[in-house]
GROMACS .gro file of C-alpha atoms in nm:
model
  194
    1SER     CA    1  -6.313  -4.332   0.513
    2ALA     CA    2  -6.088  -4.078   0.357
    3SER     CA    3  -6.160  -3.696   0.373
    4THR     CA    4  -6.014  -3.400   0.168
    5SER     CA    5  -6.008  -3.053   0.265
    6ALA     CA    6  -5.899  -2.752   0.081
    7SER     CA    7  -5.876  -2.384   0.181
    8THR     CA    8  -5.870  -2.092  -0.055
    9SER     CA    9  -5.777  -1.738   0.011
   10THR     CA   10  -6.008  -1.473  -0.119
   11SER     CA   11  -5.931  -1.123  -0.175
   12LYS     CA   12  -6.098  -0.832  -0.344
   13GLU     CA   13  -6.011  -0.822  -0.710
   14GLY     CA   14  -5.863  -0.476  -0.665
   15LYS     CA   15  -5.609  -0.576  -0.392
   16SER     CA   16  -5.439  -0.870  -0.585
   17GLY     CA   17  -5.479  -0.720  -0.933
   18TYR     CA   18  -5.589  -1.052  -1.055
   19GLY     CA   19  -5.928  -1.044  -1.228
   20ALA     CA   20  -6.104  -1.140  -1.549
   21ASP     CA   21  -5.895  -0.916  -1.766
   22GLN     CA   22  -5.588  -1.109  -1.665
   23ILE     CA   23  -5.725  -1.427  -1.828
   24THR     CA   24  -5.557  -1.484  -2.162
   25VAL     CA   25  -5.759  -1.673  -2.448
   26LEU     CA   26  -5.529  -1.815  -2.711
   27GLU     CA   27  -5.687  -1.913  -3.025
   28GLY     CA   28  -5.596  -2.124  -3.337
   29LEU     CA   29  -5.236  -2.243  -3.325
   30ASP     CA   30  -5.121  -1.949  -3.086
   31PRO     CA   31  -5.112  -2.181  -2.765
   32VAL     CA   32  -4.875  -2.424  -2.960
   33ARG     CA   33  -4.637  -2.140  -3.056
   34LYS     CA   34  -4.653  -1.973  -2.702
   35ARG     CA   35  -4.589  -2.312  -2.529
   36PRO     CA   36  -4.443  -2.561  -2.784
   37GLY     CA   37  -4.304  -2.788  -2.496
   38MET     CA   38  -4.664  -2.869  -2.389
   39TYR     CA   39  -4.713  -3.036  -2.724
   40ILE     CA   40  -4.381  -3.173  -2.821
   41GLY     CA   41  -4.204  -3.198  -2.487
   42SER     CA   42  -3.889  -3.024  -2.613
   43THR     CA   43  -3.784  -2.756  -2.852
   44GLY     CA   44  -3.454  -2.942  -2.904
   45PRO     CA   45  -3.358  -3.235  -3.113
   46ASP     CA   46  -3.618  -3.446  -2.955
   47GLY     CA   47  -3.890  -3.210  -3.037
   48LEU     CA   48  -3.775  -3.176  -3.401
   49HIS     CA   49  -3.767  -3.559  -3.421
   50HIS     CA   50  -4.138  -3.564  -3.281
   51LEU     CA   51  -4.255  -3.334  -3.553
   52VAL     CA   52  -4.093  -3.541  -3.846
   53TRP     CA   53  -4.248  -3.859  -3.686
   54GLU     CA   54  -4.590  -3.689  -3.684
   55VAL     CA   55  -4.585  -3.647  -4.057
   56ILE     CA   56  -4.422  -3.999  -4.117
   57ASP     CA   57  -4.711  -4.145  -3.899
   58ASN     CA   58  -4.966  -3.994  -4.138
   59SER     CA   59  -4.798  -4.166  -4.429
   60VAL     CA   60  -4.783  -4.496  -4.235
   61ASP     CA   61  -5.152  -4.478  -4.143
   62GLU     CA   62  -5.218  -4.441  -4.515
   63ALA     CA   63  -5.013  -4.767  -4.572
   64LEU     CA   64  -5.189  -4.936  -4.277
   65ALA     CA   65  -5.528  -4.869  -4.445
   66GLY     CA   66  -5.412  -5.017  -4.779
   67HIS     CA   67  -5.383  -4.686  -4.958
   68ALA     CA   68  -5.009  -4.631  -4.981
   69LYS     CA   69  -4.721  -4.866  -5.080
   70ILE     CA   70  -4.418  -4.607  -5.096
   71ILE     CA   71  -4.313  -4.368  -4.814
   72THR     CA   72  -4.011  -4.163  -4.877
   73THR     CA   73  -3.824  -3.940  -4.620
   74THR     CA   74  -3.558  -3.713  -4.732
   75ILE     CA   75  -3.335  -3.463  -4.522
   76ASN     CA   76  -3.261  -3.189  -4.779
   77ASN     CA   77  -2.933  -2.983  -4.802
   78ASP     CA   78  -3.098  -2.681  -4.637
   79GLY     CA   79  -3.187  -2.877  -4.325
   80SER     CA   80  -3.559  -2.916  -4.418
   81CYS     CA   81  -3.731  -3.252  -4.452
   82THR     CA   82  -3.947  -3.383  -4.736
   83ILE     CA   83  -4.190  -3.679  -4.670
   84THR     CA   84  -4.384  -3.826  -4.964
   85ASP     CA   85  -4.626  -4.106  -5.007
   86ASP     CA   86  -4.836  -4.253  -5.273
   87GLY     CA   87  -5.158  -4.257  -5.060
   88ARG     CA   88  -5.500  -4.087  -5.109
   89GLY     CA   89  -5.364  -3.744  -5.006
   90ILE     CA   90  -5.545  -3.495  -4.750
   91PRO     CA   91  -5.888  -3.419  -4.878
   92THR     CA   92  -5.899  -3.090  -5.057
   93ASP     CA   93  -6.277  -3.039  -5.064
   94ILE     CA   94  -6.454  -2.787  -4.826
   95GLN     CA   95  -6.485  -2.893  -4.465
   96SER     CA   96  -6.833  -2.795  -4.347
   97GLN     CA   97  -6.738  -2.666  -3.995
   98THR     CA   98  -6.459  -2.433  -4.107
   99GLY     CA   99  -6.563  -2.330  -4.449
  100LYS     CA  100  -6.202  -2.397  -4.567
  101SER     CA  101  -6.049  -2.698  -4.748
  102ALA     CA  102  -5.993  -2.990  -4.537
  103LEU     CA  103  -5.636  -2.961  -4.604
  104GLU     CA  104  -5.622  -2.621  -4.462
  105THR     CA  105  -5.826  -2.724  -4.179
  106VAL     CA  106  -5.607  -3.011  -4.069
  107LEU     CA  107  -5.309  -2.793  -4.101
  108THR     CA  108  -5.443  -2.494  -3.903
  109VAL     CA  109  -5.701  -2.617  -3.656
  110LEU     CA  110  -5.595  -2.829  -3.354
  111HIS     CA  111  -5.768  -3.158  -3.304
  112ALA     CA  112  -5.888  -3.164  -3.654
  113GLY     CA  113  -5.832  -3.484  -3.859
  114GLY     CA  114  -5.978  -3.810  -4.006
  115LYS     CA  115  -5.868  -4.035  -3.724
  116PHE     CA  116  -6.089  -3.941  -3.436
  117ASP     CA  117  -6.400  -4.141  -3.520
  118ASN     CA  118  -6.248  -4.486  -3.592
  119ASP     CA  119  -6.562  -4.689  -3.487
  120SER     CA  120  -6.800  -4.529  -3.724
  121ASN     CA  121  -6.823  -4.544  -4.115
  122ASN     CA  122  -6.752  -4.163  -4.106
  123SER     CA  123  -6.385  -4.230  -4.015
  124GLY     CA  124  -6.099  -4.189  -4.270
  125TYR     CA  125  -5.920  -4.459  -4.099
  126LYS     CA  126  -6.013  -4.792  -3.927
  127VAL     CA  127  -5.656  -4.838  -3.788
  128SER     CA  128  -5.411  -4.554  -3.677
  129GLY     CA  129  -5.072  -4.548  -3.543
  130GLY     CA  130  -5.083  -4.156  -3.537
  131LEU     CA  131  -5.325  -4.090  -3.263
  132HIS     CA  132  -5.058  -4.083  -2.981
  133GLY     CA  133  -4.923  -3.774  -3.141
  134VAL     CA  134  -5.012  -3.411  -3.163
  135GLY     CA  135  -5.109  -3.384  -3.530
  136ILE     CA  136  -4.996  -3.197  -3.835
  137SER     CA  137  -5.140  -2.876  -3.713
  138VAL     CA  138  -4.873  -2.877  -3.439
  139VAL     CA  139  -4.606  -2.962  -3.700
  140ASN     CA  140  -4.729  -2.656  -3.901
  141ALA     CA  141  -4.748  -2.424  -3.604
  142LEU     CA  142  -4.383  -2.494  -3.505
  143SER     CA  143  -4.237  -2.490  -3.849
  144GLU     CA  144  -4.071  -2.216  -4.024
  145PHE     CA  145  -4.259  -2.329  -4.329
  146VAL     CA  146  -4.463  -2.622  -4.443
  147TYR     CA  147  -4.527  -2.676  -4.819
  148VAL     CA  148  -4.806  -2.934  -4.897
  149LYS     CA  149  -4.876  -3.088  -5.233
  150VAL     CA  150  -5.171  -3.334  -5.263
  151HIS     CA  151  -5.277  -3.531  -5.581
  152ARG     CA  152  -5.647  -3.612  -5.578
  153ASP     CA  153  -5.916  -3.647  -5.835
  154SER     CA  154  -5.660  -3.608  -6.125
  155LYS     CA  155  -5.548  -3.278  -5.997
  156GLU     CA  156  -5.250  -3.159  -5.791
  157TYR     CA  157  -5.309  -2.904  -5.519
  158ALA     CA  158  -5.048  -2.709  -5.324
  159MET     CA  159  -5.058  -2.481  -5.016
  160ARG     CA  160  -4.768  -2.307  -4.829
  161PHE     CA  161  -4.775  -2.200  -4.478
  162GLU     CA  162  -4.534  -2.008  -4.262
  163ARG     CA  163  -4.522  -2.035  -3.892
  164GLY     CA  164  -4.865  -2.204  -3.900
  165ARG     CA  165  -5.043  -1.948  -4.138
  166PRO     CA  166  -5.135  -1.990  -4.500
  167VAL     CA  167  -4.928  -1.754  -4.720
  168GLU     CA  168  -5.208  -1.737  -4.982
  169GLU     CA  169  -5.589  -1.777  -4.957
  170GLY     CA  170  -5.696  -2.121  -5.045
  171LEU     CA  171  -5.543  -2.417  -5.248
  172GLN     CA  172  -5.341  -2.350  -5.568
  173VAL     CA  173  -5.375  -2.619  -5.847
  174VAL     CA  174  -5.036  -2.694  -5.964
  175GLU     CA  175  -4.859  -2.962  -6.205
  176GLY     CA  176  -4.596  -3.198  -6.086
  177VAL     CA  177  -4.519  -3.527  -5.934
  178LYS     CA  178  -4.812  -3.749  -5.838
  179ALA     CA  179  -4.718  -3.808  -5.464
  180ASN     CA  180  -4.826  -3.635  -5.152
  181VAL     CA  181  -4.570  -3.406  -5.016
  182VAL     CA  182  -4.521  -3.245  -4.687
  183HIS     CA  183  -4.210  -3.024  -4.659
  184ASN     CA  184  -4.111  -2.864  -4.334
  185LEU     CA  185  -3.803  -2.669  -4.249
  186ASN     CA  186  -3.610  -2.732  -3.915
  187SER     CA  187  -3.911  -2.647  -3.701
  188ALA     CA  188  -3.890  -2.715  -3.319
  189ASN     CA  189  -3.783  -2.359  -3.235
  190GLY     CA  190  -4.130  -2.241  -3.100
  191ASP     CA  191  -4.082  -1.856  -3.110
  192GLN     CA  192  -4.262  -1.803  -2.774
  193GLU     CA  193  -4.445  -1.526  -2.943
  194GLY     CA  194  -4.779  -1.417  -2.846
   0.00000   0.00000   0.00000
């Protein structure tokens, strides 16, 4: 039989200077910005590629679900990347747990998305290639900016984020192309800001 033993040293809180007040609680996307390597492995080219693939995987999942036929990825002259598809688009109605649009929720809340409940009728997807990744909220957190356009219900919605935060409150209704666009600028820099 195997046995394990562990010893811990105890000291009074005052001696070590380590107590409850030294415990930091990061909320929202702050953990991602503070420690990007934990989420994407690297803040170099590999990390940037990981972020671009996160967005492409979402488009591929739409195609696997039979809702998209065209996926376009463009590297723009300014170094940003534009990914479009002709799928359903991120839902724009209000998400009950956050009280915000589903689009804002998936871009600003870790572990929010339509792929977690694949075995129930409540899932947005029966098959997903993207669950190995970190999600579009991490892409948003580590990008200088993300601009999202979604065409749903005969309307086009847009929302801009800078460093993971919405620039304006709520979705804007716009006119334009009838494709879903996620546009993010060279992003895997992770400010290490707190």
